[in-house]
Tab-separated table of C-alpha atoms and ligand atoms in Angstrom:
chain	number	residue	atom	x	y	z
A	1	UNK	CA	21.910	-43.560	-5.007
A	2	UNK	CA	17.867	-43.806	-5.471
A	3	UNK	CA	16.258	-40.470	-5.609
A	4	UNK	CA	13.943	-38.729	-2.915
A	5	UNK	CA	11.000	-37.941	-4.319
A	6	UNK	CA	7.741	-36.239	-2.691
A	7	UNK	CA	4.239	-36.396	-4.671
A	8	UNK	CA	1.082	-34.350	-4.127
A	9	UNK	CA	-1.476	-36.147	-5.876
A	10	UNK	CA	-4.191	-33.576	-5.916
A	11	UNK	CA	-6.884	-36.439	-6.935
A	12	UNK	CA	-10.104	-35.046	-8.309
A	13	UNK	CA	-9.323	-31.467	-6.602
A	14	UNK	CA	-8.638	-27.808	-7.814
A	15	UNK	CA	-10.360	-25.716	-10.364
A	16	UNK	CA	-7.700	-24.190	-13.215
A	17	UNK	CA	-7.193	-20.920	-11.732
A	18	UNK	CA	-7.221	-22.526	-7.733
A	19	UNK	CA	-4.192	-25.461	-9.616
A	20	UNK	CA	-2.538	-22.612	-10.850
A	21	UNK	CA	-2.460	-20.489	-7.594
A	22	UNK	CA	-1.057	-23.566	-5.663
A	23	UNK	CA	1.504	-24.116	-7.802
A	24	UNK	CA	2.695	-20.503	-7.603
A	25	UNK	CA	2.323	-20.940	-3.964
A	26	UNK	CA	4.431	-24.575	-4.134
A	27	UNK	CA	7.209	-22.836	-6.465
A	28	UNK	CA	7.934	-19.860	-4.159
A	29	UNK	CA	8.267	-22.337	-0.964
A	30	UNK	CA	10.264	-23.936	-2.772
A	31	UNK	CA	12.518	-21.136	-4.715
A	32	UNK	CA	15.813	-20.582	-2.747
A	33	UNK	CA	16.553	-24.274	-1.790
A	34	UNK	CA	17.995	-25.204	-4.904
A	35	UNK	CA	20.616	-27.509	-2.608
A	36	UNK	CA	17.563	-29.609	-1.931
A	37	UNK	CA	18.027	-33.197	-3.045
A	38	UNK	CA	14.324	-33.907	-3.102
A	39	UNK	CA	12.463	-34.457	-6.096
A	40	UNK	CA	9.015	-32.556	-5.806
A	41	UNK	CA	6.078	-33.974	-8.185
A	42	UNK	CA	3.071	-32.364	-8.450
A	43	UNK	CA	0.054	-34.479	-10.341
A	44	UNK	CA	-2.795	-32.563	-10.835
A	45	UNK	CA	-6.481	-33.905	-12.939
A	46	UNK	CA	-5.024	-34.529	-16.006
A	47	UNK	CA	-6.942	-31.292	-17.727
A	48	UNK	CA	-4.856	-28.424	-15.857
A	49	UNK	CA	-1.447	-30.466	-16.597
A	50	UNK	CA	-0.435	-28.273	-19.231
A	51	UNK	CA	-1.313	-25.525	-17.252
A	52	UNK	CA	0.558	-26.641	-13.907
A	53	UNK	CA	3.682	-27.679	-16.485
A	54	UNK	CA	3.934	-24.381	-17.831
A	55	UNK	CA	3.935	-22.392	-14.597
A	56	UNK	CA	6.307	-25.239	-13.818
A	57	UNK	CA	8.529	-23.821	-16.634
A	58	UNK	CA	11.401	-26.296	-16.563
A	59	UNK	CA	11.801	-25.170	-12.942
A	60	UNK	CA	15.149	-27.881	-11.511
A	61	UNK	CA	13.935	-30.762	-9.378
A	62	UNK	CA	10.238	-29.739	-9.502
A	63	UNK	CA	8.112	-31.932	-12.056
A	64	UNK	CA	4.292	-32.299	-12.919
A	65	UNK	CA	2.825	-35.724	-13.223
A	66	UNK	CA	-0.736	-37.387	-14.744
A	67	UNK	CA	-2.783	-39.328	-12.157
A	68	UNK	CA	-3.304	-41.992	-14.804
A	69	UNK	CA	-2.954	-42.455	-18.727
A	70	UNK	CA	-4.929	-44.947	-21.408
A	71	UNK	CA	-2.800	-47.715	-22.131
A	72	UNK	CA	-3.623	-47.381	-25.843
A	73	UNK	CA	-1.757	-44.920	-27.925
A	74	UNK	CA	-4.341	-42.925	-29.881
A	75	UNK	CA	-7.539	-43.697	-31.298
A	76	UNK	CA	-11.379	-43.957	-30.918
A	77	UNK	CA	-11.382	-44.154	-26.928
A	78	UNK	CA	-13.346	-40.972	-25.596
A	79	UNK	CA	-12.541	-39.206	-22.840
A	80	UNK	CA	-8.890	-40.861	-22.558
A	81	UNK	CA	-5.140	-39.499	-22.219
A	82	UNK	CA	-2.394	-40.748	-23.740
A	83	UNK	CA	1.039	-40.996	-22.527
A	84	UNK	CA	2.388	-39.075	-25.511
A	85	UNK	CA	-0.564	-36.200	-24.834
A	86	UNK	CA	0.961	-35.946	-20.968
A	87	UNK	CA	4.821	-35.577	-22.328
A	88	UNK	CA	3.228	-32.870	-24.462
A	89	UNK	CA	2.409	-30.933	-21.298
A	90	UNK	CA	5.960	-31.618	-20.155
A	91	UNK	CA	4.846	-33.512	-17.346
A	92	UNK	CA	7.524	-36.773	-16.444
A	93	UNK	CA	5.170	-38.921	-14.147
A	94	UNK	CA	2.451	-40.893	-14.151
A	95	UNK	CA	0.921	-42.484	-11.426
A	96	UNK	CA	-0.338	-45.708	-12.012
A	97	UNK	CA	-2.783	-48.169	-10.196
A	98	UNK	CA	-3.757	-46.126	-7.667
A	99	UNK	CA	-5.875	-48.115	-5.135
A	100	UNK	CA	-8.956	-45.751	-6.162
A	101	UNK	CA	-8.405	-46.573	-9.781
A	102	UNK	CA	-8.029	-50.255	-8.765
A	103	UNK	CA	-11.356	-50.512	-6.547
A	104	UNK	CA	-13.948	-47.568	-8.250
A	105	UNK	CA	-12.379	-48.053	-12.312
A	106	UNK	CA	-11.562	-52.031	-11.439
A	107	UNK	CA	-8.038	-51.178	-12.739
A	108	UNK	CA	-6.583	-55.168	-12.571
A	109	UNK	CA	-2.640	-55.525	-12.279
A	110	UNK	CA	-2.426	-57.109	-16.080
A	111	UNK	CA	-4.024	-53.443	-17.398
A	112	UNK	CA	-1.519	-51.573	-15.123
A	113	UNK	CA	1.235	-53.398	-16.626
A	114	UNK	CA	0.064	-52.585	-20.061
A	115	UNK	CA	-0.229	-49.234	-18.710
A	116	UNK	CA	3.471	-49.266	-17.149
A	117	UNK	CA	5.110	-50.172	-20.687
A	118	UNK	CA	2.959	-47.057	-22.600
A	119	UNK	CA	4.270	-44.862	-19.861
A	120	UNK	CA	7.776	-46.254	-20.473
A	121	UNK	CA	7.406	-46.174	-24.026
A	122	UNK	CA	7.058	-42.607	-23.845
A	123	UNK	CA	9.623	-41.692	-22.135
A	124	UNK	CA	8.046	-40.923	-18.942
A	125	UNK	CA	8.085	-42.536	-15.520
A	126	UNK	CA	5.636	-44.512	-13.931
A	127	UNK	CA	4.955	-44.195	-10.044
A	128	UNK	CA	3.483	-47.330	-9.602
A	129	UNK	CA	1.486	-47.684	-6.766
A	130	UNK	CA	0.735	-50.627	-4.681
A	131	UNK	CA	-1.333	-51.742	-1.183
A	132	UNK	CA	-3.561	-53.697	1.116
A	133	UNK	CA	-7.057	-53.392	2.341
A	134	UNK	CA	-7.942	-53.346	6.006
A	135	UNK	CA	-8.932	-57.188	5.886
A	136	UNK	CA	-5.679	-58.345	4.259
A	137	UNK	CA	-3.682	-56.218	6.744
A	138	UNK	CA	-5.906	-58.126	9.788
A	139	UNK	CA	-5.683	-61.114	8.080
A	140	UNK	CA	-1.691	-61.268	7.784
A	141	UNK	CA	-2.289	-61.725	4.155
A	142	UNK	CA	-0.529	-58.228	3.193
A	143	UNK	CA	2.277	-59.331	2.411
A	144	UNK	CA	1.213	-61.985	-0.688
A	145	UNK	CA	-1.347	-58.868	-1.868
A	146	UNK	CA	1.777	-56.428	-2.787
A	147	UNK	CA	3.637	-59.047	-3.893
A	148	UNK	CA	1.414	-59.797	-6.419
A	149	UNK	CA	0.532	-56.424	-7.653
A	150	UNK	CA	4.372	-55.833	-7.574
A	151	UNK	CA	4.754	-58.954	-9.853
A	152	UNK	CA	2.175	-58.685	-12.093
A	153	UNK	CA	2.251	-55.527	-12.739
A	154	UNK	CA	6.156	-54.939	-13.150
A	155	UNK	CA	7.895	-58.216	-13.133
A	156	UNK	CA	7.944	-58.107	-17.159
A	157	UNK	CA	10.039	-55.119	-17.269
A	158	UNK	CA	14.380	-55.433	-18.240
A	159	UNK	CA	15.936	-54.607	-15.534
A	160	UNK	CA	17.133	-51.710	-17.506
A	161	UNK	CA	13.191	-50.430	-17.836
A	162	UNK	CA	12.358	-50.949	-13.644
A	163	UNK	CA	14.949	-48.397	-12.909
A	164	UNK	CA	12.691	-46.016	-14.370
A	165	UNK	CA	9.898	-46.874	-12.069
A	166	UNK	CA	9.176	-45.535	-8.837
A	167	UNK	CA	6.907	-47.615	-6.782
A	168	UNK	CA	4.483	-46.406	-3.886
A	169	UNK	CA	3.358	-48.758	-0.948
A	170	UNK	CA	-0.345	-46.852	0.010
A	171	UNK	CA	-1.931	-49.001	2.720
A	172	UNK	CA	-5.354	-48.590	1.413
A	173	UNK	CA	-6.584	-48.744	5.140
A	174	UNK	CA	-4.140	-45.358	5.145
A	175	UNK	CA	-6.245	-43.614	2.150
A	176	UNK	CA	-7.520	-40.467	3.497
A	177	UNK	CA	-8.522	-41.688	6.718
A	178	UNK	CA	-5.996	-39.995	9.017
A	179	UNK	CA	-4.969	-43.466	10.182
A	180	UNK	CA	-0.934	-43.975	9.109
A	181	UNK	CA	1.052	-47.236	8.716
A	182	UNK	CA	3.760	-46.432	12.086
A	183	UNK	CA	6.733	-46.359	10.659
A	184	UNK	CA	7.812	-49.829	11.546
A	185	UNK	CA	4.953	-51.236	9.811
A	186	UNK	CA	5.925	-49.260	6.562
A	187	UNK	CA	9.354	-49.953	6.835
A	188	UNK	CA	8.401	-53.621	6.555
A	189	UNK	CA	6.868	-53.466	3.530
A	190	UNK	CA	8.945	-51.123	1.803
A	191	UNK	CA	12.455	-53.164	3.145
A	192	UNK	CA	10.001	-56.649	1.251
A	193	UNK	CA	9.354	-55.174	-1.857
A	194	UNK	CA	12.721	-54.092	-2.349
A	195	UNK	CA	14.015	-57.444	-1.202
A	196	UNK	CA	11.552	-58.873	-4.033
A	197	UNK	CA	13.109	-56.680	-6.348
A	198	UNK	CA	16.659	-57.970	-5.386
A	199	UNK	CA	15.202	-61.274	-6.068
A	200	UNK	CA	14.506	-60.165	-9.624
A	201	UNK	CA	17.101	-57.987	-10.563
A	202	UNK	CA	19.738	-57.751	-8.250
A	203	UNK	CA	20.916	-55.833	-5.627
A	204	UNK	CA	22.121	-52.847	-7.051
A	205	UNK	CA	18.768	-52.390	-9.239
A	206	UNK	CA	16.880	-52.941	-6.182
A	207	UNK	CA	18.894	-50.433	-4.409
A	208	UNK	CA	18.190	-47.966	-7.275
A	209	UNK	CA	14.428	-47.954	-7.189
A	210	UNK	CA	12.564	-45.268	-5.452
A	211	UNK	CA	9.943	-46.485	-3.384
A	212	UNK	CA	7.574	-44.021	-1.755
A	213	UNK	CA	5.103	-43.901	1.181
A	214	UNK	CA	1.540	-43.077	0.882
A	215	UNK	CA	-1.616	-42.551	3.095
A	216	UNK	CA	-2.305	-39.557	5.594
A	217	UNK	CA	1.089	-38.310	5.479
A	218	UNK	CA	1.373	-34.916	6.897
A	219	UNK	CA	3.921	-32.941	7.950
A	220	UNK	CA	3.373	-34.502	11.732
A	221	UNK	CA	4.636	-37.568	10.771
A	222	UNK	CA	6.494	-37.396	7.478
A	223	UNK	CA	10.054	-37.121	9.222
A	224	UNK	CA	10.085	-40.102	11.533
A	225	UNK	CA	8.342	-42.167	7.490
A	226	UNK	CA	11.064	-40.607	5.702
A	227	UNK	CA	13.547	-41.268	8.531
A	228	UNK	CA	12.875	-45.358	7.435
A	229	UNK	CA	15.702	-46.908	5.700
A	230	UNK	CA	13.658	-47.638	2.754
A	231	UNK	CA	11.446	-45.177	2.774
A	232	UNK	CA	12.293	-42.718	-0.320
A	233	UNK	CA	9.925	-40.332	-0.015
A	234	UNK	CA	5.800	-39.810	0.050
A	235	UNK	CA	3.229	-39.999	-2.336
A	236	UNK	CA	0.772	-37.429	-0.652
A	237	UNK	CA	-3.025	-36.880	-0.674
A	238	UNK	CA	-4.886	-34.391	1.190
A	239	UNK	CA	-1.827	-32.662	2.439
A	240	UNK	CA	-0.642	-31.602	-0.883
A	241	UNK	CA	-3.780	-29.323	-1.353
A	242	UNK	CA	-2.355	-26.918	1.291
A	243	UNK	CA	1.325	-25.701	-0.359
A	244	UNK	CA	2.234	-24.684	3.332
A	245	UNK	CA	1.745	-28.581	4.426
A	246	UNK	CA	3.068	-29.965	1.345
A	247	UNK	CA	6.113	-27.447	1.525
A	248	UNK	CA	6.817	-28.578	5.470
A	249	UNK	CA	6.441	-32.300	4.278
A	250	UNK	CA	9.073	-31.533	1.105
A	251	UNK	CA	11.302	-30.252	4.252
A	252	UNK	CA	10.750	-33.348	6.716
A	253	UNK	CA	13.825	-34.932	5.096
B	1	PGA	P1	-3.831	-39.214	1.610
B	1	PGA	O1	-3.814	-39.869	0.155
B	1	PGA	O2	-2.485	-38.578	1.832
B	1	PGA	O3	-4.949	-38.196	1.569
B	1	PGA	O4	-4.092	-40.316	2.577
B	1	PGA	C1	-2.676	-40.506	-0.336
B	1	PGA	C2	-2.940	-41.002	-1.726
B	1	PGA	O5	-4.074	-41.426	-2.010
B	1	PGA	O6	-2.045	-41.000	-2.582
């Protein structure tokens, strides 16, 4: 069966020693329910990683995670991370496509592809996010948007590489605004891309991919999200920057 997974993606938030501190805080909600089932990522800016990683320390079903990666390998391209640098830190994750790296680094779907395979090349998995604007939600047009983004950017992969992926739907009308999909409305989307996935690759493949909720989930509504048939889990903003929120949301399942 597909994994649950929950994701604080910390964004452009938390000073070394204040990234360290909230993992601590993280790890000892979480110490003592080794039973749990959930997957718990935590994806701080990309230069505490190591940092997060090692106070990590191989801890079970608790993982760090890059917010993004290049998609080249090495070379002359200042101020980029590579995929192999981030499995260095022991981190397995990286999210890709984000809607803010779409709209404020005009990330297109054909660079988040390339950016998929480097993350799969490594070794690492991609949580590949995905989501309409406000006017494509009004419009009715939603459901052609993800569609896209989820063909473009992942409809090259074997069916053998997708089961590595873990996609997010994150309303971008959801971002950090304190407005969430309802449940229904996520369910929706979530029960279309995996029915685009069967389309692909089968039933069982499709039913083996992880796909995750984002925007303004907090631990008022993460139970009734989670409680969605193909809901897997939450990719988490603002929420994950308080461990006792983020902890409560890990427990909504
Ligand atoms: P939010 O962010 O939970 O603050 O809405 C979610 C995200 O951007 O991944």
């Amino acid at each position: 069966m597909r994994k649950k997974i929950v994701a604080g993606n910390w964004k452009m938030n938390k000073t070394l020693p204040e990234a360290i501190e909230l993992t601590k805080e993280i790890k000892s909600n979480i110490e003592g329910k080794e039973n749990s089932d959930v997957v718990v990522v935590l994806a701080p800016p990309s230069i505490n990683l190591s940092a997060v990683s090692h106070e990590l320390n191989e801890m079970t079903g608790v993982h760090a995670a890059a917010q993004n990666c290049s998609e080249h390998a090495s070379g002359a391209y200042t101020g980029e991370v590579s995929t192999e640098m981030i499995k260095s830190t022991g981190a397995e994750f990286v999210i890709i496509g984000h809607s803010e790296r779409r709209e404020y680094f005009g990330e297109s779907n054909e660079l988040l592809a390339q950016k998929t395979d480097a993350v799969l090349e490594s070794g690492l998995s991609p949580i590949y996010c995905c989501g309409e604007v406000l006017e494509e939600r009004k419009s009715g047009e939603y459901a052609s948007v993800i569609a896209s983004q989820v063909d473009k950017g992942l409809f090259h992969l074997s069916a053998e590489a997708i089961k590595n992926v873990v996609i997010a739907y994150e309303p971008v009308w959801a971002i950090g605004t304190g407005e969430t999909a309802s449940p229904e409305q996520a369910q929706e989307v979530h029960q279309l891309i995996r029915k685009q996935l069967a389309g692909k690759y089968g039933d069982e493949v499709a039913a083996s991919v992880s796909i995750l909720y984002g925007g303004s989930v907090k631990p008022a509504n993460a139970k009734e999200l989670f409680a969605q048939e193909d809901i897997d889990g939450g990719l988490i903003g603002g929420a994950s920057l308080k461990a006792a929120d983020f902890s409560a949301i890990i427990d909504s399942f």
